[in-house]
PDB file of C-alpha atoms in Angstrom:
ATOM      1  CA  GLY A 145      48.029 -13.916  52.966  1.00 72.00           C
ATOM      2  CA  ALA A 146      49.704 -11.763  55.299  1.00 85.00           C
ATOM      3  CA  VAL A 147      49.568 -13.780  58.553  1.00 92.00           C
ATOM      4  CA  VAL A 148      51.567 -12.779  61.908  1.00 95.00           C
ATOM      5  CA  SER A 149      52.184 -15.643  64.347  1.00 96.00           C
ATOM      6  CA  GLN A 150      53.630 -14.790  68.065  1.00 97.00           C
ATOM      7  CA  HIS A 151      54.742 -17.742  69.866  1.00 97.00           C
ATOM      8  CA  PRO A 152      53.961 -18.052  72.819  1.00 97.00           C
ATOM      9  CA  SER A 153      50.326 -17.697  73.069  1.00 96.00           C
ATOM     10  CA  ARG A 154      50.634 -17.225  76.921  1.00 97.00           C
ATOM     11  CA  VAL A 155      53.608 -17.620  79.449  1.00 97.00           C
ATOM     12  CA  ILE A 156      53.518 -17.419  83.132  1.00 97.00           C
ATOM     13  CA  CYS A 157      57.355 -16.459  85.062  1.00 96.00           C
ATOM     14  CA  LYS A 158      58.609 -15.554  88.259  1.00 96.00           C
ATOM     15  CA  SER A 159      59.994 -11.885  89.339  1.00 97.00           C
ATOM     16  CA  GLY A 160      63.309 -12.038  88.037  1.00 96.00           C
ATOM     17  CA  THR A 161      63.266 -14.403  85.303  1.00 97.00           C
ATOM     18  CA  SER A 162      63.419 -13.629  81.439  1.00 97.00           C
ATOM     19  CA  VAL A 163      61.113 -14.234  78.908  1.00 97.00           C
ATOM     20  CA  LYS A 164      61.363 -14.142  74.737  1.00 97.00           C
ATOM     21  CA  ILE A 165      58.533 -13.564  72.569  1.00 98.00           C
ATOM     22  CA  GLU A 166      58.874 -14.255  69.183  1.00 97.00           C
ATOM     23  CA  CYS A 167      56.961 -12.616  66.338  1.00 96.00           C
ATOM     24  CA  ARG A 168      56.917 -14.263  62.678  1.00 96.00           C
ATOM     25  CA  SER A 169      55.525 -13.264  59.658  1.00 93.00           C
ATOM     26  CA  LEU A 170      54.691 -16.864  58.078  1.00 94.00           C
ATOM     27  CA  ASP A 171      53.709 -15.745  54.212  1.00 90.00           C
ATOM     28  CA  PHE A 172      55.426 -12.535  53.528  1.00 89.00           C
ATOM     29  CA  GLN A 173      58.642 -10.554  54.315  1.00 89.00           C
ATOM     30  CA  ALA A 174      58.478  -7.370  56.693  1.00 87.00           C
ATOM     31  CA  THR A 175      61.087  -4.983  56.953  1.00 83.00           C
ATOM     32  CA  THR A 176      59.729  -3.086  59.468  1.00 88.00           C
ATOM     33  CA  MET A 177      58.171  -4.654  63.104  1.00 91.00           C
ATOM     34  CA  PHE A 178      56.303  -3.268  65.814  1.00 92.00           C
ATOM     35  CA  TRP A 179      55.978  -4.069  69.040  1.00 95.00           C
ATOM     36  CA  TYR A 180      52.883  -3.138  71.206  1.00 95.00           C
ATOM     37  CA  ARG A 181      52.201  -3.422  75.010  1.00 96.00           C
ATOM     38  CA  GLN A 182      48.282  -3.753  76.168  1.00 95.00           C
ATOM     39  CA  PHE A 183      46.728  -3.206  80.022  1.00 93.00           C
ATOM     40  CA  PRO A 184      43.363  -4.534  80.482  1.00 90.00           C
ATOM     41  CA  LYS A 185      40.521  -2.834  79.206  1.00 87.00           C
ATOM     42  CA  GLN A 186      43.136  -0.106  78.022  1.00 91.00           C
ATOM     43  CA  SER A 187      44.419   0.802  73.716  1.00 92.00           C
ATOM     44  CA  LEU A 188      47.677  -0.721  72.689  1.00 93.00           C
ATOM     45  CA  MET A 189      50.697   1.617  73.777  1.00 93.00           C
ATOM     46  CA  LEU A 190      53.171   1.489  71.296  1.00 92.00           C
ATOM     47  CA  MET A 191      56.877   0.243  72.934  1.00 94.00           C
ATOM     48  CA  ALA A 192      59.305   0.085  69.880  1.00 93.00           C
ATOM     49  CA  THR A 193      59.945  -0.181  66.133  1.00 91.00           C
ATOM     50  CA  SER A 194      62.458  -2.344  64.781  1.00 89.00           C
ATOM     51  CA  ASN A 195      63.849  -2.755  60.999  1.00 86.00           C
ATOM     52  CA  GLU A 196      65.877  -5.807  59.732  1.00 83.00           C
ATOM     53  CA  GLY A 197      69.496  -5.736  60.155  1.00 81.00           C
ATOM     54  CA  SER A 198      69.474  -2.783  62.579  1.00 83.00           C
ATOM     55  CA  LYS A 199      68.212  -1.677  66.355  1.00 86.00           C
ATOM     56  CA  ALA A 200      65.432  -0.850  67.253  1.00 91.00           C
ATOM     57  CA  THR A 201      63.843   2.454  68.138  1.00 91.00           C
ATOM     58  CA  TYR A 202      62.052   2.773  71.290  1.00 94.00           C
ATOM     59  CA  GLU A 203      59.104   4.818  72.442  1.00 92.00           C
ATOM     60  CA  GLN A 204      59.885   7.549  75.210  1.00 92.00           C
ATOM     61  CA  GLY A 205      59.327   5.930  78.408  1.00 92.00           C
ATOM     62  CA  VAL A 206      60.749   2.369  77.389  1.00 94.00           C
ATOM     63  CA  GLU A 207      63.319   0.987  79.026  1.00 93.00           C
ATOM     64  CA  LYS A 208      66.001  -0.375  76.079  1.00 92.00           C
ATOM     65  CA  ASP A 209      67.833  -2.371  78.187  1.00 94.00           C
ATOM     66  CA  LYS A 210      64.781  -4.379  80.039  1.00 96.00           C
ATOM     67  CA  PHE A 211      62.899  -4.401  76.947  1.00 96.00           C
ATOM     68  CA  LEU A 212      65.443  -6.398  74.046  1.00 95.00           C
ATOM     69  CA  ILE A 213      64.236  -6.049  70.691  1.00 94.00           C
ATOM     70  CA  ASN A 214      65.998  -8.118  67.758  1.00 90.00           C
ATOM     71  CA  HIS A 215      64.862  -8.484  64.037  1.00 88.00           C
ATOM     72  CA  ALA A 216      67.666 -10.880  62.640  1.00 83.00           C
ATOM     73  CA  SER A 217      65.625 -11.408  59.371  1.00 89.00           C
ATOM     74  CA  LEU A 218      62.712 -10.134  57.356  1.00 90.00           C
ATOM     75  CA  THR A 219      60.471 -12.847  59.124  1.00 93.00           C
ATOM     76  CA  LEU A 220      61.456 -12.962  62.846  1.00 94.00           C
ATOM     77  CA  SER A 221      61.504 -10.354  65.126  1.00 94.00           C
ATOM     78  CA  THR A 222      61.736 -10.692  68.912  1.00 95.00           C
ATOM     79  CA  LEU A 223      60.900  -9.216  72.018  1.00 97.00           C
ATOM     80  CA  THR A 224      63.021 -10.142  75.274  1.00 97.00           C
ATOM     81  CA  VAL A 225      61.444  -8.885  78.990  1.00 97.00           C
ATOM     82  CA  THR A 226      65.020  -9.103  80.978  1.00 96.00           C
ATOM     83  CA  SER A 227      64.276  -8.908  84.527  1.00 96.00           C
ATOM     84  CA  ALA A 228      61.048  -9.523  84.837  1.00 96.00           C
ATOM     85  CA  HIS A 229      58.456  -8.353  87.456  1.00 96.00           C
ATOM     86  CA  PRO A 230      55.019  -7.994  87.951  1.00 96.00           C
ATOM     87  CA  GLU A 231      54.344  -4.840  86.867  1.00 95.00           C
ATOM     88  CA  ASP A 232      55.389  -6.113  83.691  1.00 96.00           C
ATOM     89  CA  SER A 233      52.355  -8.561  83.409  1.00 97.00           C
ATOM     90  CA  SER A 234      50.362  -7.441  80.233  1.00 96.00           C
ATOM     91  CA  PHE A 235      49.323  -8.060  76.550  1.00 97.00           C
ATOM     92  CA  TYR A 236      52.167  -8.199  74.320  1.00 97.00           C
ATOM     93  CA  ILE A 237      51.428  -7.702  70.491  1.00 97.00           C
ATOM     94  CA  CYS A 238      53.441  -7.457  67.228  1.00 96.00           C
ATOM     95  CA  SER A 239      52.811  -5.900  64.102  1.00 93.00           C
ATOM     96  CA  ALA A 240      54.598  -6.198  60.622  1.00 91.00           C
ATOM     97  CA  LYS A 241      54.843  -4.237  57.764  1.00 85.00           C
ATOM     98  CA  HIS A 242      54.551  -6.017  54.492  1.00 79.00           C
ATOM     99  CA  ARG A 243      57.479  -5.167  52.327  1.00 74.00           C
ATOM    100  CA  ASP A 244      55.507  -4.287  49.449  1.00 76.00           C
ATOM    101  CA  ARG A 245      52.849  -2.528  51.025  1.00 71.00           C
ATOM    102  CA  GLY A 246      52.014   0.714  52.759  1.00 66.00           C
ATOM    103  CA  TYR A 247      52.754   1.938  56.590  1.00 60.00           C
ATOM    104  CA  HIS A 248      49.220   1.996  57.020  1.00 63.00           C
ATOM    105  CA  GLU A 249      48.179  -1.408  56.654  1.00 71.00           C
ATOM    106  CA  GLN A 250      50.069  -3.162  58.989  1.00 82.00           C
ATOM    107  CA  TYR A 251      49.271  -6.914  59.990  1.00 90.00           C
ATOM    108  CA  PHE A 252      48.995  -7.862  63.777  1.00 93.00           C
ATOM    109  CA  GLY A 253      49.645 -10.772  65.716  1.00 95.00           C
ATOM    110  CA  PRO A 254      47.515 -12.503  68.056  1.00 96.00           C
ATOM    111  CA  GLY A 255      49.617 -11.293  70.858  1.00 96.00           C
ATOM    112  CA  THR A 256      51.381 -13.032  73.918  1.00 97.00           C
ATOM    113  CA  ARG A 257      50.003 -12.806  77.407  1.00 97.00           C
ATOM    114  CA  LEU A 258      52.538 -12.356  80.080  1.00 97.00           C
ATOM    115  CA  THR A 259      51.965 -12.715  83.488  1.00 97.00           C
ATOM    116  CA  VAL A 260      54.791 -12.332  86.084  1.00 97.00           C
ATOM    117  CA  THR A 261      54.733 -14.093  89.219  1.00 96.00           C
TER     118      THR A 261
ATOM    119  CA  LEU B 251      50.802  12.712  64.033  1.00 57.00           C
ATOM    120  CA  ALA B 252      46.853  13.691  63.918  1.00 65.00           C
ATOM    121  CA  LYS B 253      44.876  12.793  67.604  1.00 85.00           C
ATOM    122  CA  THR B 254      41.581  11.064  66.889  1.00 93.00           C
ATOM    123  CA  THR B 255      38.384  11.476  68.922  1.00 94.00           C
ATOM    124  CA  GLN B 256      35.787   8.370  68.667  1.00 96.00           C
ATOM    125  CA  PRO B 257      32.945   7.770  70.752  1.00 97.00           C
ATOM    126  CA  ILE B 258      33.918   5.103  73.737  1.00 96.00           C
ATOM    127  CA  SER B 259      31.210   2.854  73.170  1.00 97.00           C
ATOM    128  CA  MET B 260      27.881   2.508  71.085  1.00 97.00           C
ATOM    129  CA  ASP B 261      25.240  -0.251  71.652  1.00 97.00           C
ATOM    130  CA  SER B 262      23.331  -1.717  68.564  1.00 97.00           C
ATOM    131  CA  TYR B 263      21.097  -4.978  67.904  1.00 97.00           C
ATOM    132  CA  GLU B 264      21.940  -8.268  65.020  1.00 97.00           C
ATOM    133  CA  GLY B 265      20.700  -6.732  61.754  1.00 97.00           C
ATOM    134  CA  GLN B 266      21.288  -3.452  62.222  1.00 97.00           C
ATOM    135  CA  GLU B 267      23.418  -1.027  60.318  1.00 97.00           C
ATOM    136  CA  VAL B 268      26.214   0.436  62.740  1.00 98.00           C
ATOM    137  CA  ASN B 269      28.303   3.881  61.586  1.00 98.00           C
ATOM    138  CA  ILE B 270      30.911   5.029  64.099  1.00 98.00           C
ATOM    139  CA  THR B 271      32.265   8.229  63.435  1.00 97.00           C
ATOM    140  CA  CYS B 272      36.305   9.574  64.006  1.00 97.00           C
ATOM    141  CA  SER B 273      37.095  13.148  64.512  1.00 96.00           C
ATOM    142  CA  HIS B 274      41.040  13.829  63.103  1.00 94.00           C
ATOM    143  CA  ASN B 275      40.662  17.502  63.032  1.00 93.00           C
ATOM    144  CA  ASN B 276      44.645  18.060  62.136  1.00 91.00           C
ATOM    145  CA  ILE B 277      44.628  15.505  59.719  1.00 92.00           C
ATOM    146  CA  ALA B 278      48.127  16.444  57.280  1.00 90.00           C
ATOM    147  CA  THR B 279      47.230  16.432  53.636  1.00 91.00           C
ATOM    148  CA  ASN B 280      48.867  13.546  52.544  1.00 87.00           C
ATOM    149  CA  ASP B 281      47.337  10.945  55.721  1.00 88.00           C
ATOM    150  CA  TYR B 282      45.817   7.693  55.090  1.00 89.00           C
ATOM    151  CA  ILE B 283      42.132   7.004  57.549  1.00 93.00           C
ATOM    152  CA  THR B 284      42.656   3.562  58.627  1.00 92.00           C
ATOM    153  CA  TRP B 285      40.152   1.362  61.112  1.00 94.00           C
ATOM    154  CA  TYR B 286      40.982  -1.695  62.764  1.00 94.00           C
ATOM    155  CA  GLN B 287      39.175  -3.688  64.366  1.00 96.00           C
ATOM    156  CA  GLN B 288      39.978  -5.857  68.083  1.00 96.00           C
ATOM    157  CA  PHE B 289      38.592  -8.646  69.795  1.00 95.00           C
ATOM    158  CA  PRO B 290      39.470  -9.267  73.133  1.00 91.00           C
ATOM    159  CA  SER B 291      42.721 -11.330  74.238  1.00 90.00           C
ATOM    160  CA  GLN B 292      43.540 -11.108  69.452  1.00 93.00           C
ATOM    161  CA  GLY B 293      45.599  -8.587  67.937  1.00 93.00           C
ATOM    162  CA  PRO B 294      44.150  -5.813  65.993  1.00 93.00           C
ATOM    163  CA  ARG B 295      42.689  -6.823  62.114  1.00 91.00           C
ATOM    164  CA  PHE B 296      42.838  -4.302  59.799  1.00 89.00           C
ATOM    165  CA  ILE B 297      39.404  -3.273  58.545  1.00 93.00           C
ATOM    166  CA  ILE B 298      40.042  -0.468  55.719  1.00 93.00           C
ATOM    167  CA  GLN B 299      41.584   2.223  54.533  1.00 90.00           C
ATOM    168  CA  GLY B 300      40.860   5.295  52.421  1.00 92.00           C
ATOM    169  CA  TYR B 301      41.962   8.865  51.352  1.00 93.00           C
ATOM    170  CA  LYS B 302      38.647  10.324  50.498  1.00 92.00           C
ATOM    171  CA  THR B 303      35.107   9.862  49.421  1.00 92.00           C
ATOM    172  CA  LYS B 304      33.756   6.367  49.823  1.00 96.00           C
ATOM    173  CA  VAL B 305      35.808   3.171  49.992  1.00 95.00           C
ATOM    174  CA  THR B 306      33.959  -0.016  50.068  1.00 96.00           C
ATOM    175  CA  ASN B 307      35.141  -3.729  50.929  1.00 94.00           C
ATOM    176  CA  GLU B 308      33.539  -7.126  51.738  1.00 93.00           C
ATOM    177  CA  VAL B 309      33.733  -6.224  55.304  1.00 92.00           C
ATOM    178  CA  ALA B 310      32.411  -2.297  55.425  1.00 97.00           C
ATOM    179  CA  SER B 311      32.571   0.952  54.348  1.00 97.00           C
ATOM    180  CA  LEU B 312      34.223   3.803  54.777  1.00 98.00           C
ATOM    181  CA  PHE B 313      32.961   7.126  54.498  1.00 97.00           C
ATOM    182  CA  ILE B 314      35.177  10.860  53.972  1.00 97.00           C
ATOM    183  CA  PRO B 315      33.708  14.079  53.210  1.00 96.00           C
ATOM    184  CA  ALA B 316      35.700  16.642  51.259  1.00 96.00           C
ATOM    185  CA  ASP B 317      37.596  18.002  54.274  1.00 95.00           C
ATOM    186  CA  ARG B 318      38.698  15.049  55.608  1.00 96.00           C
ATOM    187  CA  LYS B 319      38.257  16.467  58.979  1.00 96.00           C
ATOM    188  CA  SER B 320      36.481  13.123  59.988  1.00 96.00           C
ATOM    189  CA  SER B 321      35.213   9.927  58.491  1.00 97.00           C
ATOM    190  CA  THR B 322      32.895   6.779  59.043  1.00 98.00           C
ATOM    191  CA  LEU B 323      33.235   3.318  59.673  1.00 98.00           C
ATOM    192  CA  SER B 324      30.261   1.720  57.941  1.00 98.00           C
ATOM    193  CA  LEU B 325      29.197  -1.907  59.152  1.00 97.00           C
ATOM    194  CA  PRO B 326      26.242  -3.223  57.855  1.00 94.00           C
ATOM    195  CA  ARG B 327      23.828  -5.690  59.098  1.00 93.00           C
ATOM    196  CA  VAL B 328      25.777  -6.381  62.432  1.00 97.00           C
ATOM    197  CA  SER B 329      25.985  -9.696  63.917  1.00 97.00           C
ATOM    198  CA  LEU B 330      26.502 -10.388  67.366  1.00 97.00           C
ATOM    199  CA  SER B 331      30.829 -11.621  66.339  1.00 96.00           C
ATOM    200  CA  ASP B 332      31.045  -7.960  65.293  1.00 97.00           C
ATOM    201  CA  THR B 333      31.009  -6.921  69.375  1.00 97.00           C
ATOM    202  CA  ALA B 334      34.368  -5.373  69.181  1.00 97.00           C
ATOM    203  CA  VAL B 335      36.755  -2.651  69.821  1.00 97.00           C
ATOM    204  CA  TYR B 336      37.089  -0.476  66.596  1.00 98.00           C
ATOM    205  CA  TYR B 337      40.325   1.692  65.883  1.00 96.00           C
ATOM    206  CA  CYS B 338      40.486   4.887  64.295  1.00 95.00           C
ATOM    207  CA  LEU B 339      44.195   5.769  62.896  1.00 92.00           C
ATOM    208  CA  VAL B 340      45.343   8.363  60.752  1.00 89.00           C
ATOM    209  CA  VAL B 341      48.600   7.363  58.939  1.00 84.00           C
ATOM    210  CA  PRO B 342      51.201   9.079  57.273  1.00 78.00           C
ATOM    211  CA  PRO B 343      52.225   7.255  53.864  1.00 70.00           C
ATOM    212  CA  GLY B 344      54.780   4.997  52.735  1.00 60.00           C
ATOM    213  CA  GLY B 345      58.421   6.467  53.174  1.00 43.00           C
ATOM    214  CA  SER B 346      57.760   7.137  57.147  1.00 48.00           C
ATOM    215  CA  GLN B 347      58.189   4.816  60.494  1.00 55.00           C
ATOM    216  CA  GLY B 348      54.567   4.682  59.957  1.00 56.00           C
ATOM    217  CA  ASN B 349      54.150   4.243  63.574  1.00 68.00           C
ATOM    218  CA  LEU B 350      50.623   3.381  64.320  1.00 78.00           C
ATOM    219  CA  ILE B 351      49.588   5.590  67.592  1.00 80.00           C
ATOM    220  CA  PHE B 352      46.193   3.789  68.715  1.00 87.00           C
ATOM    221  CA  GLY B 353      43.536   5.959  70.544  1.00 87.00           C
ATOM    222  CA  LYS B 354      41.106   4.502  73.035  1.00 89.00           C
ATOM    223  CA  GLY B 355      38.947   3.010  70.352  1.00 95.00           C
ATOM    224  CA  THR B 356      35.223   2.634  70.311  1.00 97.00           C
ATOM    225  CA  LYS B 357      33.872  -0.313  72.075  1.00 97.00           C
ATOM    226  CA  LEU B 358      31.183  -1.458  69.782  1.00 98.00           C
ATOM    227  CA  SER B 359      28.267  -4.042  71.397  1.00 98.00           C
ATOM    228  CA  VAL B 360      26.314  -6.328  69.260  1.00 97.00           C
ATOM    229  CA  LYS B 361      22.894  -7.654  71.388  1.00 96.00           C
ATOM    230  CA  PRO B 362      20.446 -10.349  69.518  1.00 95.00           C
TER     231      PRO B 362
END
């Protein structure tokens, strides 16, 4: 149990276009979802925290108008990278907090590899 | 949030026991210690978490001394498939936002 999926797993887009990444908790309800970004050979960096039905909280230095997050239900959060540029190319990973479990045990998706050309 | 320090890399051979130690000198009274494993191009996977003493599951053991300023993840009889990056995190209990702050992790390389 406690499976998180992401779609797409890999996407290539042209500079200036927007890309939407979906994060779904498949067999549990997630009150909170987190979005991370990971550059090659680096650690995960938290971008934002989203709670179902409310606005996301962004980490310092993350542009909220560029990285739009929507947490429309207890099983789905989306990250839209608007007007993507090559420097946005990265590995984007979401995680979800199980509604009935502590924050110290989060479940991560498999990640989405974004390449902006 | 408490900062963690762990070795950047470790090498081991198949069948050996691997112990990865993490320092968290500023851990707060209610914080949990949590370890995640990450394979290349995959999301992290929760391995084990504990508060004090020893915790064991089917994957690993976690040893936490009385002062809780460090912890040791123990992987028994590693195999090639255990080659991954291991992250030690200190996490506040439920009721807070529970943001997971990942450090650099320890890259474990298991050789045949």
